Amino acid sequence: MPINDIVIRVAGESGEGIVTIGEVFVRIAAFSGLEVYTFRTFPAEILGGHVIFQARIADRPVLSQGDDINVLVSLNQEGYDTHVSELEAGGIVIYDDAVVTPRDSDRHLLYPIPVSQIANSLNFPRGSNLVMVGAMVQLMGLPFERAEQVVRRRLGRYAEMLPKNLEALAAGYRYAQERFPSHPPAYLVPPEQIAEEKLVLTGYQAIALGALAAGCRFFAGYPITPATDLMEFMASELPKAGGTVVQAEDEIAAINMVIGASFAGLPSMTATSGPGLSLMIEAIGLASMAEIPIVVVDVQRAGPATGMPTKTAQGDLYMAFYAGADEAPRFVIAPSSVEDCFYQTINAFNMAELYQMPVIILSDQALAPRVETCTFFNLENIRLWKRQLAELKPGQPFERYKITHSGVSPITIPGTPGGQYVAEGLEHNEQGHPDYSPEMHRLMTKKRWNKVNAARHHVFGLENAVEEWGDQDAAIGILGWGSSLGPVKEAMVRAQAAGYRVAALFPKILFPMPDVRIRRFIRGRRILIIPELNSLGQFARVIEHRYTRQLVQDSISVISLNKYDGLPFRPVEIFEEIKRVSALLTRRTWPR
Amino acid sequence: MTLDHPVPIKDLKSDVKPIWCPGCGDYGVMHAVLKAISELQLDPAHIVIASGIGCSGRFPAFVKTYGFHGIHGRALPLATGVKIANPNLTVLAVSGDGDGLSIGAGHLPHAARRNVDITYLVLDNAVYGLTKGQPSPTSAWGMKTKASPYGTVEHPLNPVAMMLACGTTFVARGFSARPQELAEIVKQGILHPGFAFIEIISPCVTFLDTYAFYKQRVVSIPENHDRTDRMAALALAFETEKIHLGIFYQDPDSHPHHTTLSEMRQKISGSYSLQALLERFRR
Ligand SMILES: Cc1ncc(C[n+]2csc(CCOP(=O)(O)OP(=O)(O)O)c2C)c(N)n1
Ligand code: SF4
Ligand SMILES: [Mg+2]
């Protein structure tokens, strides 16, 4: 029975307060000094539809949502029936016995809590969720004072309801205490002292805070699951900082507004999901051509067209890298955890501003709404890179697109006397005047790509541009990107404990590709496993293409581990692949 | 931002020679716009002209203000971003009838709803000039072109009526061949605090020479028209005998988007601190 590393799943109908129960409970755990990591599904419909809120809670950093469920909280029969098969043998079921009848009762430990009845007896039928939270706090061994604090903080907005809510919480806690005097076999032990300074927040909040820290003062977007939360957070916070959020009429308008605002001097951002990014592609080409810094967040979701708006994927890599007319250089960054979202967003703004380029941040449906505990962000260590302003010389025409070694041409901001120029989406000369001559197009194409090369040499000096860990001399290397980092890390801990040797590398900045780091990483390996939430193995194909010679010369095989069911990787899936691939290597026929 | 002296029109022209065909209406439009800028004593360093794609979209290249030659149909959102980012700038947007009324038409009602302080010039030649003569949303019914060899089967839009119906706070029509009157309209449009929509008849001599047609039909809006009366403006816009030129409608109480935004910010801001915001997430 696990102690201090527990996966709790709350399941039922949306609208039953599944998310409230889950969110309040994980915050109580976090405020008690434990680490949390959540995973939630969204109902297909706004009203009704099945949802789960899952939390993994531990006394050490949590890297993934975990594999098995240890505790199932169900508020209706369907929630129980759908998920009980994933509950480990001997696992715990906490349920409302007025509506749920456990069928497989021998395999699990049952903790019935008559939540509606208790809430009704308080004359507060809506309080049944907090009755459940109170019972869960007691059963899982969390301190009641912390629970009270969290409820005060989270629900304090509804001041007139607060006494009732606290009463419901206490009633649930008391009921569980009296009915089940001894702990269930799986429970949590919060640390005596809450040591490090921590934040508890979601991936989209971390991106928004990173944007604010990077000086973003303009945001335009169009609602789309799962990126809307980001827009709503910005809508509440950006005006306080003197900035503006516009809900545009569509994604095309949104990105063009962002380009206009950045041209006028403000660091600017938009956020969308795959369908919206498709609509923005032409304008991303414009930002690339006219050399205007912008940041575009793509919270990836599953499927083409409308696909599965509430499911996750990593299928927009090709689009982020290549989509658009002819060739439009851009940067692509993929954060891998909630904490990373904050720092990579700062990298995104820095790269956009310094190199006057569009930057796409690839998040995903699992990472954006996920709640994680992370080390408190240190605002003092943040260094911002700004766009380089031109020094204007009287009498000399300003050359907006001047050819330079790095490709970066100093810019002016409208309002600057003598700095007038036209930001040009047509091919142009150094003055920004349209010019279609063969020499000019060659020169300017090179200039724009030179910025990518300059960035390649520059940004990989950043300590958070890549993350590399594991056994340096291992024959098996895992190369991945984005939010699959957590499950990979966790699988590797297990693999190493089981005697397997594995190394791993996750570039966070994917475009430009950190060639030096990747070449060094793959040197001496025999197999590269590339796990991705897409069916083509998009990153794997990029790697194969880019490092063909080295892979062929050194007989290194690339094995794609593709998952495309709308769900994130579980550590066990990576671990099984490590085992399978290790077995392959021991075959005599495997190329040496 | 105004200067204490007008910048002469010749000094507002850039070194780039316009690519427009001799006789193109867009020359007249450019002259009228530069005249308006000069007479209003605006500082060219504080003007941004955003444009889309088309012969008309080349406009910014020929003037010495800041400019943004964007993509097809997106002059308005581009200009909207500029104005929000720096409300001190005078912002104009320039489109053709294809750029503004076809591919970019989805932005029109929203610019009107926001009442964003942009002067929007739609250079209407009732044809796609740059792509060599296809029909546009304002082409007459039955117009024969290479792309409509048997005549178009779509009816033309009435841009003035359409924008009046969208609640636009300033709606006008000018004619490139009447540059004095046009300059005056553009001036009023720039001075108008809010979204000013100006349809400018600007014939394409190469693909659809309509000078003779318009010269017979255009008349100035009657002196006694009440330009604060939206319904009267609509009636004028729907008149078919004559094509009216001038300011159809102007809302005297127009409250521009950037003012609304800054009032909203003032109400909520107080002192902003990112550190304090982070504290909200401390466990
Ligand atoms: C996305 C996209 N579609 C099509 C085009 C081709 N195109 C360029 S200009 C234009 C129409 C121009 O007509 P109009 O806006 O009336 O401008 P004019 O040339 O008449 O001034 C078209 C269809 C393009 N540049 N971009
Ligand atoms: S093609 Fe027509 S619209 Fe274009 S420049 Fe020539 S006359 Fe003007
Ligand atoms: Mg036209």
PDB file of N, CA and C in Angstrom, chain A residues 94-98 111-116 118 131-132 135 139 172 175-176 179-180:
ATOM      1  N   ILE A  94     -13.941   5.644  -2.036  1.00  0.00           N
ATOM      2  CA  ILE A  94     -14.699   6.561  -1.183  1.00  0.00           C
ATOM      3  C   ILE A  94     -15.902   6.979  -2.016  1.00  0.00           C
ATOM      4  N   TYR A  95     -17.105   6.815  -1.488  1.00  0.00           N
ATOM      5  CA  TYR A  95     -18.275   7.018  -2.338  1.00  0.00           C
ATOM      6  C   TYR A  95     -19.494   7.411  -1.531  1.00  0.00           C
ATOM      7  N   ASP A  96     -20.442   7.952  -2.239  1.00  0.00           N
ATOM      8  CA  ASP A  96     -21.720   8.295  -1.617  1.00  0.00           C
ATOM      9  C   ASP A  96     -22.614   7.057  -1.687  1.00  0.00           C
ATOM     10  N   ASP A  97     -22.838   6.397  -0.552  1.00  0.00           N
ATOM     11  CA  ASP A  97     -23.543   5.122  -0.594  1.00  0.00           C
ATOM     12  C   ASP A  97     -25.030   5.281  -0.883  1.00  0.00           C
ATOM     13  N   ALA A  98     -25.497   6.528  -0.920  1.00  0.00           N
ATOM     14  CA  ALA A  98     -26.894   6.714  -1.316  1.00  0.00           C
ATOM     15  C   ALA A  98     -27.072   6.476  -2.807  1.00  0.00           C
ATOM     16  N   TYR A 111     -15.210   2.814   1.689  1.00  0.00           N
ATOM     17  CA  TYR A 111     -15.431   3.888   2.657  1.00  0.00           C
ATOM     18  C   TYR A 111     -16.666   4.695   2.243  1.00  0.00           C
ATOM     19  N   PRO A 112     -17.841   4.194   2.583  1.00  0.00           N
ATOM     20  CA  PRO A 112     -19.058   4.924   2.219  1.00  0.00           C
ATOM     21  C   PRO A 112     -19.224   6.175   3.080  1.00  0.00           C
ATOM     22  N   ILE A 113     -19.533   7.284   2.411  1.00  0.00           N
ATOM     23  CA  ILE A 113     -19.810   8.540   3.122  1.00  0.00           C
ATOM     24  C   ILE A 113     -21.139   9.061   2.578  1.00  0.00           C
ATOM     25  N   PRO A 114     -22.148   9.136   3.380  1.00  0.00           N
ATOM     26  CA  PRO A 114     -23.457   9.610   2.875  1.00  0.00           C
ATOM     27  C   PRO A 114     -23.466  11.130   2.727  1.00  0.00           C
ATOM     28  N   VAL A 115     -22.770  11.602   1.715  1.00  0.00           N
ATOM     29  CA  VAL A 115     -22.522  13.045   1.632  1.00  0.00           C
ATOM     30  C   VAL A 115     -23.803  13.866   1.471  1.00  0.00           C
ATOM     31  N   SER A 116     -24.717  13.395   0.639  1.00  0.00           N
ATOM     32  CA  SER A 116     -25.928  14.210   0.424  1.00  0.00           C
ATOM     33  C   SER A 116     -26.756  14.249   1.700  1.00  0.00           C
ATOM     34  N   ILE A 118     -25.662  13.997   4.762  1.00  0.00           N
ATOM     35  CA  ILE A 118     -25.029  14.896   5.740  1.00  0.00           C
ATOM     36  C   ILE A 118     -25.302  16.348   5.356  1.00  0.00           C
ATOM     37  N   VAL A 131     -18.495  18.273   2.011  1.00  0.00           N
ATOM     38  CA  VAL A 131     -18.589  17.154   2.944  1.00  0.00           C
ATOM     39  C   VAL A 131     -17.620  16.064   2.477  1.00  0.00           C
ATOM     40  N   MET A 132     -17.618  15.822   1.150  1.00  0.00           N
ATOM     41  CA  MET A 132     -16.716  14.812   0.590  1.00  0.00           C
ATOM     42  C   MET A 132     -15.259  15.212   0.806  1.00  0.00           C
ATOM     43  N   ALA A 135     -14.283  14.524   4.349  1.00  0.00           N
ATOM     44  CA  ALA A 135     -14.070  13.099   4.598  1.00  0.00           C
ATOM     45  C   ALA A 135     -12.736  12.644   4.003  1.00  0.00           C
ATOM     46  N   LEU A 139      -9.619  10.863   5.881  1.00  0.00           N
ATOM     47  CA  LEU A 139      -9.188   9.509   5.517  1.00  0.00           C
ATOM     48  C   LEU A 139      -7.748   9.499   5.010  1.00  0.00           C
ATOM     49  N   GLY A 172     -18.080  16.494   7.237  1.00  0.00           N
ATOM     50  CA  GLY A 172     -17.512  15.358   6.504  1.00  0.00           C
ATOM     51  C   GLY A 172     -16.320  14.781   7.251  1.00  0.00           C
ATOM     52  N   TYR A 175     -17.543  12.943  10.390  1.00  0.00           N
ATOM     53  CA  TYR A 175     -18.211  11.682  10.072  1.00  0.00           C
ATOM     54  C   TYR A 175     -17.184  10.586   9.800  1.00  0.00           C
ATOM     55  N   ALA A 176     -16.184  10.918   8.981  1.00  0.00           N
ATOM     56  CA  ALA A 176     -15.165   9.924   8.636  1.00  0.00           C
ATOM     57  C   ALA A 176     -14.380   9.497   9.871  1.00  0.00           C
ATOM     58  N   ARG A 179     -16.721   7.202  11.979  1.00  0.00           N
ATOM     59  CA  ARG A 179     -17.088   5.932  11.353  1.00  0.00           C
ATOM     60  C   ARG A 179     -15.871   5.069  11.074  1.00  0.00           C
ATOM     61  N   PHE A 180     -14.720   5.702  10.736  1.00  0.00           N
ATOM     62  CA  PHE A 180     -13.508   4.938  10.399  1.00  0.00           C
ATOM     63  C   PHE A 180     -12.347   5.415  11.258  1.00  0.00           C
TER      64      PHE A 180
END
